[in-house]
Amino acid sequence: MLWLRKKEIKDGIVYYYYQIEGKGEWGELFYDPKTDQCGWNKLAEDDEAWYDKYRGHGYMRLIEFVEKNEFPDKDFVAWG
Protein backbone atom coordinates (compact mmCIF):
# COMPACT_ATOMS: atom_id res chain seq x y z
CA MET A 1 0.00 0.00 0.00
CA LEU A 2 1.14 3.52 -0.78
CA TRP A 3 0.09 6.63 1.11
CA LEU A 4 0.08 10.02 -0.61
CA ARG A 5 -0.08 13.50 0.94
CA LYS A 6 -0.24 16.68 -1.13
CA LYS A 7 2.71 19.02 -0.81
CA GLU A 8 1.98 21.68 -3.42
CA ILE A 9 1.28 22.54 -7.02
CA LYS A 10 3.89 25.03 -8.16
CA ASP A 11 4.47 26.33 -11.69
CA GLY A 12 2.10 23.64 -12.96
CA ILE A 13 4.10 20.80 -11.38
CA VAL A 14 2.26 18.54 -8.92
CA TYR A 15 4.20 17.49 -5.80
CA TYR A 16 3.11 14.80 -3.35
CA TYR A 17 4.80 13.12 -0.43
CA TYR A 18 4.61 9.32 -0.44
CA GLN A 19 5.04 6.67 2.23
CA ILE A 20 5.36 2.92 1.81
CA GLU A 21 2.99 0.71 3.81
CA GLY A 22 2.11 3.60 6.14
CA LYS A 23 5.44 3.55 7.96
CA GLY A 24 8.85 5.16 7.82
CA GLU A 25 10.05 8.46 6.44
CA TRP A 26 8.11 10.13 3.63
CA GLY A 27 9.60 10.63 0.17
CA GLU A 28 8.58 13.13 -2.51
CA LEU A 29 7.19 12.52 -6.01
CA PHE A 30 6.35 14.97 -8.76
CA TYR A 31 4.56 15.05 -12.09
CA ASP A 32 4.97 17.76 -14.73
CA PRO A 33 2.02 17.60 -17.15
CA LYS A 34 3.72 19.98 -19.61
CA THR A 35 6.57 17.54 -20.23
CA ASP A 36 4.72 14.38 -19.11
CA GLN A 37 7.68 13.71 -16.79
CA CYS A 38 7.39 11.93 -13.45
CA GLY A 39 10.17 11.78 -10.93
CA TRP A 40 11.23 11.88 -7.32
CA ASN A 41 13.11 14.41 -5.24
CA LYS A 42 13.53 12.14 -2.23
CA LEU A 43 13.04 8.41 -1.80
CA ALA A 44 10.76 7.18 0.96
CA GLU A 45 12.24 4.97 3.62
CA ASP A 46 12.72 1.37 2.35
CA ASP A 47 12.28 2.48 -1.30
CA GLU A 48 14.95 1.56 -3.83
CA ALA A 49 16.01 3.85 -6.72
CA TRP A 50 16.36 0.89 -9.08
CA TYR A 51 12.89 -0.57 -8.36
CA ASP A 52 9.85 1.66 -8.89
CA LYS A 53 7.05 -0.64 -7.74
CA TYR A 54 5.72 1.86 -5.24
CA ARG A 55 6.67 5.02 -7.11
CA GLY A 56 5.08 3.66 -10.30
CA HIS A 57 1.72 3.42 -8.52
CA GLY A 58 2.24 6.91 -7.14
CA TYR A 59 3.09 8.33 -10.56
CA MET A 60 -0.07 6.83 -12.06
CA ARG A 61 -2.16 8.39 -9.30
CA LEU A 62 -0.58 11.83 -9.82
CA ILE A 63 -1.36 11.58 -13.54
CA GLU A 64 -4.97 10.67 -12.68
CA PHE A 65 -5.21 13.71 -10.38
CA VAL A 66 -4.12 15.98 -13.25
CA GLU A 67 -6.49 14.33 -15.75
CA LYS A 68 -9.44 14.78 -13.37
CA ASN A 69 -8.21 18.17 -12.11
CA GLU A 70 -8.77 16.90 -8.58
CA PHE A 71 -5.96 17.09 -6.04
CA PRO A 72 -6.92 15.51 -2.70
CA ASP A 73 -4.95 16.42 0.40
CA LYS A 74 -4.53 12.70 1.21
CA ASP A 75 -4.96 9.49 -0.76
CA PHE A 76 -3.76 5.90 -0.78
CA VAL A 77 -3.19 3.23 -3.40
CA ALA A 78 -3.72 -0.45 -2.67
CA TRP A 79 -3.21 -3.34 -5.05
CA GLY A 80 -3.21 -7.07 -4.81
CSV table of N, CA, C and O in Angstrom, one decimal:
chain,number,residue,atom,x,y,z
A,1,MET,N,0.8,-1.2,0.0
A,1,MET,CA,0.0,0.0,0.0
A,1,MET,C,0.9,1.2,0.0
A,1,MET,O,2.0,1.2,0.6
A,2,LEU,N,0.4,2.3,-0.7
A,2,LEU,CA,1.1,3.5,-0.8
A,2,LEU,C,0.3,4.7,-0.3
A,2,LEU,O,-0.9,4.8,-0.7
A,3,TRP,N,0.8,5.5,0.6
A,3,TRP,CA,0.1,6.6,1.1
A,3,TRP,C,0.6,7.9,0.4
A,3,TRP,O,1.8,8.0,0.2
A,4,LEU,N,-0.3,8.8,0.0
A,4,LEU,CA,0.1,10.0,-0.6
A,4,LEU,C,-0.5,11.2,0.2
A,4,LEU,O,-1.6,11.1,0.7
A,5,ARG,N,0.3,12.3,0.2
A,5,ARG,CA,-0.1,13.5,0.9
A,5,ARG,C,0.4,14.7,0.1
A,5,ARG,O,1.6,14.8,-0.3
A,6,LYS,N,-0.6,15.6,-0.3
A,6,LYS,CA,-0.2,16.7,-1.1
A,6,LYS,C,0.8,17.6,-0.5
A,6,LYS,O,0.6,18.0,0.7
A,7,LYS,N,1.8,18.0,-1.3
A,7,LYS,CA,2.7,19.0,-0.8
A,7,LYS,C,2.3,20.4,-1.4
A,7,LYS,O,2.0,21.3,-0.7
A,8,GLU,N,2.3,20.4,-2.8
A,8,GLU,CA,2.0,21.7,-3.4
A,8,GLU,C,1.8,21.5,-4.9
A,8,GLU,O,2.3,20.4,-5.5
A,9,ILE,N,1.3,22.5,-5.6
A,9,ILE,CA,1.3,22.5,-7.0
A,9,ILE,C,1.9,23.9,-7.3
A,9,ILE,O,1.4,24.9,-6.9
A,10,LYS,N,3.1,23.8,-7.9
A,10,LYS,CA,3.9,25.0,-8.2
A,10,LYS,C,4.4,25.1,-9.6
A,10,LYS,O,5.0,24.1,-10.1
A,11,ASP,N,4.1,26.2,-10.3
A,11,ASP,CA,4.5,26.3,-11.7
A,11,ASP,C,3.9,25.2,-12.6
A,11,ASP,O,4.6,24.7,-13.5
A,12,GLY,N,2.7,24.7,-12.2
A,12,GLY,CA,2.1,23.6,-13.0
A,12,GLY,C,2.6,22.2,-12.6
A,12,GLY,O,2.0,21.3,-13.2
A,13,ILE,N,3.6,22.1,-11.8
A,13,ILE,CA,4.1,20.8,-11.4
A,13,ILE,C,3.4,20.4,-10.1
A,13,ILE,O,3.3,21.1,-9.1
A,14,VAL,N,3.0,19.1,-10.1
A,14,VAL,CA,2.3,18.5,-8.9
A,14,VAL,C,3.3,17.8,-8.0
A,14,VAL,O,4.0,16.9,-8.5
A,15,TYR,N,3.3,18.1,-6.8
A,15,TYR,CA,4.2,17.5,-5.8
A,15,TYR,C,3.4,16.8,-4.7
A,15,TYR,O,2.5,17.4,-4.1
A,16,TYR,N,3.7,15.6,-4.4
A,16,TYR,CA,3.1,14.8,-3.3
A,16,TYR,C,4.2,14.1,-2.6
A,16,TYR,O,5.2,13.6,-3.1
A,17,TYR,N,4.0,14.0,-1.3
A,17,TYR,CA,4.8,13.1,-0.4
A,17,TYR,C,4.2,11.7,-0.6
A,17,TYR,O,3.0,11.5,-0.8
A,18,TYR,N,5.1,10.7,-0.4
A,18,TYR,CA,4.6,9.3,-0.4
A,18,TYR,C,5.3,8.5,0.7
A,18,TYR,O,6.4,8.8,1.1
A,19,GLN,N,4.6,7.5,1.1
A,19,GLN,CA,5.0,6.7,2.2
A,19,GLN,C,4.7,5.2,1.9
A,19,GLN,O,3.5,5.0,1.5
A,20,ILE,N,5.6,4.3,2.1
A,20,ILE,CA,5.4,2.9,1.8
A,20,ILE,C,4.8,2.2,3.0
A,20,ILE,O,5.3,2.3,4.1
A,21,GLU,N,3.6,1.5,2.8
A,21,GLU,CA,3.0,0.7,3.8
A,21,GLU,C,2.7,1.5,5.1
A,21,GLU,O,2.5,0.9,6.2
A,22,GLY,N,2.5,2.8,5.0
A,22,GLY,CA,2.1,3.6,6.1
A,22,GLY,C,3.1,3.7,7.3
A,22,GLY,O,2.8,4.0,8.4
A,23,LYS,N,4.4,3.5,6.9
A,23,LYS,CA,5.4,3.6,8.0
A,23,LYS,C,6.7,4.1,7.4
A,23,LYS,O,7.0,4.0,6.2
A,24,GLY,N,7.6,4.6,8.2
A,24,GLY,CA,8.9,5.2,7.8
A,24,GLY,C,8.8,6.6,7.3
A,24,GLY,O,7.7,7.2,7.4
A,25,GLU,N,9.9,7.1,6.9
A,25,GLU,CA,10.1,8.5,6.4
A,25,GLU,C,9.4,8.6,5.1
A,25,GLU,O,9.5,7.8,4.2
A,26,TRP,N,8.8,9.8,4.9
A,26,TRP,CA,8.1,10.1,3.6
A,26,TRP,C,9.1,10.5,2.6
A,26,TRP,O,10.1,11.1,2.9
A,27,GLY,N,8.8,10.2,1.3
A,27,GLY,CA,9.6,10.6,0.2
A,27,GLY,C,8.8,11.7,-0.6
A,27,GLY,O,7.7,12.0,-0.2
A,28,GLU,N,9.3,12.1,-1.7
A,28,GLU,CA,8.6,13.1,-2.5
A,28,GLU,C,8.6,12.8,-4.0
A,28,GLU,O,9.6,12.5,-4.6
A,29,LEU,N,7.4,12.8,-4.6
A,29,LEU,CA,7.2,12.5,-6.0
A,29,LEU,C,6.7,13.8,-6.7
A,29,LEU,O,6.1,14.7,-6.1
A,30,PHE,N,6.9,13.9,-8.0
A,30,PHE,CA,6.3,15.0,-8.8
A,30,PHE,C,5.9,14.5,-10.1
A,30,PHE,O,6.4,13.5,-10.6
A,31,TYR,N,5.0,15.3,-10.7
A,31,TYR,CA,4.6,15.1,-12.1
A,31,TYR,C,4.4,16.4,-12.8
A,31,TYR,O,3.7,17.3,-12.2
A,32,ASP,N,5.0,16.6,-13.9
A,32,ASP,CA,5.0,17.8,-14.7
A,32,ASP,C,4.1,17.5,-16.0
A,32,ASP,O,4.6,16.8,-16.9
A,33,PRO,N,2.9,17.9,-16.0
A,33,PRO,CA,2.0,17.6,-17.1
A,33,PRO,C,2.5,18.3,-18.5
A,33,PRO,O,2.1,17.8,-19.5
A,34,LYS,N,3.2,19.3,-18.4
A,34,LYS,CA,3.7,20.0,-19.6
A,34,LYS,C,4.7,19.1,-20.4
A,34,LYS,O,4.7,19.1,-21.6
A,35,THR,N,5.6,18.4,-19.6
A,35,THR,CA,6.6,17.5,-20.2
A,35,THR,C,6.2,16.1,-20.1
A,35,THR,O,6.9,15.2,-20.7
A,36,ASP,N,5.1,15.7,-19.4
A,36,ASP,CA,4.7,14.4,-19.1
A,36,ASP,C,5.8,13.6,-18.4
A,36,ASP,O,6.0,12.4,-18.5
A,37,GLN,N,6.6,14.3,-17.5
A,37,GLN,CA,7.7,13.7,-16.8
A,37,GLN,C,7.3,13.5,-15.3
A,37,GLN,O,6.8,14.4,-14.7
A,38,CYS,N,7.6,12.3,-14.9
A,38,CYS,CA,7.4,11.9,-13.5
A,38,CYS,C,8.8,11.7,-12.9
A,38,CYS,O,9.7,11.3,-13.6
A,39,GLY,N,8.9,12.0,-11.6
A,39,GLY,CA,10.2,11.8,-10.9
A,39,GLY,C,10.1,11.9,-9.4
A,39,GLY,O,9.0,12.0,-8.9
A,40,TRP,N,11.2,11.8,-8.8
A,40,TRP,CA,11.2,11.9,-7.3
A,40,TRP,C,12.4,12.8,-6.9
A,40,TRP,O,13.4,12.9,-7.6
A,41,ASN,N,12.1,13.5,-5.8
A,41,ASN,CA,13.1,14.4,-5.2
A,41,ASN,C,13.8,13.8,-4.0
A,41,ASN,O,14.9,14.1,-3.7
A,42,LYS,N,13.0,12.8,-3.4
A,42,LYS,CA,13.5,12.1,-2.2
A,42,LYS,C,12.8,10.8,-2.2
A,42,LYS,O,11.6,10.7,-2.3
A,43,LEU,N,13.6,9.7,-1.9
A,43,LEU,CA,13.0,8.4,-1.8
A,43,LEU,C,12.5,8.2,-0.4
A,43,LEU,O,13.0,8.7,0.6
A,44,ALA,N,11.3,7.5,-0.3
A,44,ALA,CA,10.8,7.2,1.0
A,44,ALA,C,11.6,6.1,1.6
A,44,ALA,O,12.4,5.4,0.9
A,45,GLU,N,11.5,6.0,2.9
A,45,GLU,CA,12.2,5.0,3.6
A,45,GLU,C,11.9,3.6,3.1
A,45,GLU,O,10.7,3.3,2.8
A,46,ASP,N,12.9,2.7,2.9
A,46,ASP,CA,12.7,1.4,2.3
A,46,ASP,C,12.4,1.3,0.8
A,46,ASP,O,12.1,0.3,0.3
A,47,ASP,N,12.4,2.5,0.2
A,47,ASP,CA,12.3,2.5,-1.3
A,47,ASP,C,13.7,2.3,-1.9
A,47,ASP,O,14.7,2.7,-1.3
A,48,GLU,N,13.7,1.8,-3.1
A,48,GLU,CA,15.0,1.6,-3.8
A,48,GLU,C,14.9,2.3,-5.2
A,48,GLU,O,13.9,2.2,-5.9
A,49,ALA,N,16.0,3.1,-5.5
A,49,ALA,CA,16.0,3.9,-6.7
A,49,ALA,C,15.9,3.0,-8.0
A,49,ALA,O,15.3,3.4,-9.0
A,50,TRP,N,16.4,1.8,-7.9
A,50,TRP,CA,16.4,0.9,-9.1
A,50,TRP,C,15.0,0.1,-9.3
A,50,TRP,O,14.8,-0.5,-10.3
A,51,TYR,N,14.1,0.2,-8.3
A,51,TYR,CA,12.9,-0.6,-8.4
A,51,TYR,C,11.7,0.4,-8.0
A,51,TYR,O,11.6,0.8,-6.9
A,52,ASP,N,10.9,0.6,-9.1
A,52,ASP,CA,9.9,1.7,-8.9
A,52,ASP,C,8.4,1.1,-8.6
A,52,ASP,O,7.5,1.7,-9.0
A,53,LYS,N,8.4,0.0,-8.0
A,53,LYS,CA,7.0,-0.6,-7.7
A,53,LYS,C,6.1,0.3,-7.0
A,53,LYS,O,5.0,0.6,-7.5
A,54,TYR,N,6.6,0.9,-6.0
A,54,TYR,CA,5.7,1.9,-5.2
A,54,TYR,C,5.6,3.2,-6.0
A,54,TYR,O,4.5,3.8,-6.1
A,55,ARG,N,6.7,3.7,-6.4
A,55,ARG,CA,6.7,5.0,-7.1
A,55,ARG,C,5.8,4.9,-8.4
A,55,ARG,O,5.1,5.9,-8.7
A,56,GLY,N,5.9,3.8,-9.1
A,56,GLY,CA,5.1,3.7,-10.3
A,56,GLY,C,3.6,3.8,-10.0
A,56,GLY,O,2.9,4.5,-10.8
A,57,HIS,N,3.1,3.2,-8.9
A,57,HIS,CA,1.7,3.4,-8.5
A,57,HIS,C,1.4,4.9,-8.2
A,57,HIS,O,0.4,5.4,-8.5
A,58,GLY,N,2.4,5.5,-7.5
A,58,GLY,CA,2.2,6.9,-7.1
A,58,GLY,C,2.2,7.8,-8.4
A,58,GLY,O,1.4,8.7,-8.5
A,59,TYR,N,3.1,7.5,-9.3
A,59,TYR,CA,3.1,8.3,-10.6
A,59,TYR,C,1.7,8.2,-11.3
A,59,TYR,O,1.2,9.2,-11.8
A,60,MET,N,1.2,7.0,-11.4
A,60,MET,CA,-0.1,6.8,-12.1
A,60,MET,C,-1.2,7.6,-11.4
A,60,MET,O,-2.0,8.2,-12.0
A,61,ARG,N,-1.1,7.6,-10.0
A,61,ARG,CA,-2.2,8.4,-9.3
A,61,ARG,C,-2.0,9.9,-9.5
A,61,ARG,O,-3.0,10.6,-9.7
A,62,LEU,N,-0.8,10.4,-9.6
A,62,LEU,CA,-0.6,11.8,-9.8
A,62,LEU,C,-1.1,12.2,-11.2
A,62,LEU,O,-1.7,13.2,-11.4
A,63,ILE,N,-0.9,11.3,-12.2
A,63,ILE,CA,-1.4,11.6,-13.5
A,63,ILE,C,-2.9,11.6,-13.5
A,63,ILE,O,-3.5,12.5,-14.2
A,64,GLU,N,-3.5,10.7,-12.8
A,64,GLU,CA,-5.0,10.7,-12.7
A,64,GLU,C,-5.5,12.0,-12.1
A,64,GLU,O,-6.5,12.5,-12.5
A,65,PHE,N,-4.8,12.4,-11.0
A,65,PHE,CA,-5.2,13.7,-10.4
A,65,PHE,C,-5.2,14.8,-11.4
A,65,PHE,O,-6.2,15.6,-11.5
A,66,VAL,N,-4.2,14.9,-12.2
A,66,VAL,CA,-4.1,16.0,-13.2
A,66,VAL,C,-5.2,15.8,-14.3
A,66,VAL,O,-5.9,16.8,-14.6
A,67,GLU,N,-5.5,14.6,-14.7
A,67,GLU,CA,-6.5,14.3,-15.7
A,67,GLU,C,-7.9,14.7,-15.2
A,67,GLU,O,-8.7,15.2,-16.0
A,68,LYS,N,-8.1,14.5,-14.0
A,68,LYS,CA,-9.4,14.8,-13.4
A,68,LYS,C,-9.5,16.2,-12.8
A,68,LYS,O,-10.6,16.7,-12.4
A,69,ASN,N,-8.3,16.9,-12.7
A,69,ASN,CA,-8.2,18.2,-12.1
A,69,ASN,C,-8.7,18.2,-10.7
A,69,ASN,O,-9.4,19.1,-10.2
A,70,GLU,N,-8.4,17.1,-10.0
A,70,GLU,CA,-8.8,16.9,-8.6
A,70,GLU,C,-7.5,16.5,-7.8
A,70,GLU,O,-6.8,15.5,-8.2
A,71,PHE,N,-7.2,17.3,-6.8
A,71,PHE,CA,-6.0,17.1,-6.0
A,71,PHE,C,-6.3,16.9,-4.5
A,71,PHE,O,-6.2,17.9,-3.8
A,72,PRO,N,-6.6,15.7,-4.1
A,72,PRO,CA,-6.9,15.5,-2.7
A,72,PRO,C,-5.7,15.8,-1.8
A,72,PRO,O,-4.6,15.6,-2.2
A,73,ASP,N,-6.0,16.2,-0.6
A,73,ASP,CA,-4.9,16.4,0.4
A,73,ASP,C,-4.3,15.1,0.8
A,73,ASP,O,-3.1,15.1,1.0
A,74,LYS,N,-5.1,14.0,0.9
A,74,LYS,CA,-4.5,12.7,1.2
A,74,LYS,C,-5.2,11.6,0.3
A,74,LYS,O,-6.3,11.8,-0.1
A,75,ASP,N,-4.4,10.6,0.0
A,75,ASP,CA,-5.0,9.5,-0.8
A,75,ASP,C,-4.1,8.3,-0.5
A,75,ASP,O,-3.0,8.4,0.1
A,76,PHE,N,-4.6,7.1,-0.9
A,76,PHE,CA,-3.8,5.9,-0.8
A,76,PHE,C,-4.0,5.0,-2.0
A,76,PHE,O,-5.1,5.1,-2.6
A,77,VAL,N,-3.1,4.2,-2.3
A,77,VAL,CA,-3.2,3.2,-3.4
A,77,VAL,C,-2.9,1.8,-2.8
A,77,VAL,O,-1.9,1.6,-2.2
A,78,ALA,N,-3.9,0.9,-3.1
A,78,ALA,CA,-3.7,-0.4,-2.7
A,78,ALA,C,-3.9,-1.3,-3.9
A,78,ALA,O,-4.6,-1.0,-4.8
A,79,TRP,N,-3.1,-2.4,-3.9
A,79,TRP,CA,-3.2,-3.3,-5.1
A,79,TRP,C,-3.0,-4.7,-4.5
A,79,TRP,O,-2.5,-4.9,-3.4
A,80,GLY,N,-3.4,-5.7,-5.3
A,80,GLY,CA,-3.2,-7.1,-4.8
A,80,GLY,C,-2.7,-8.0,-5.8
A,80,GLY,O,-2.3,-7.7,-6.9
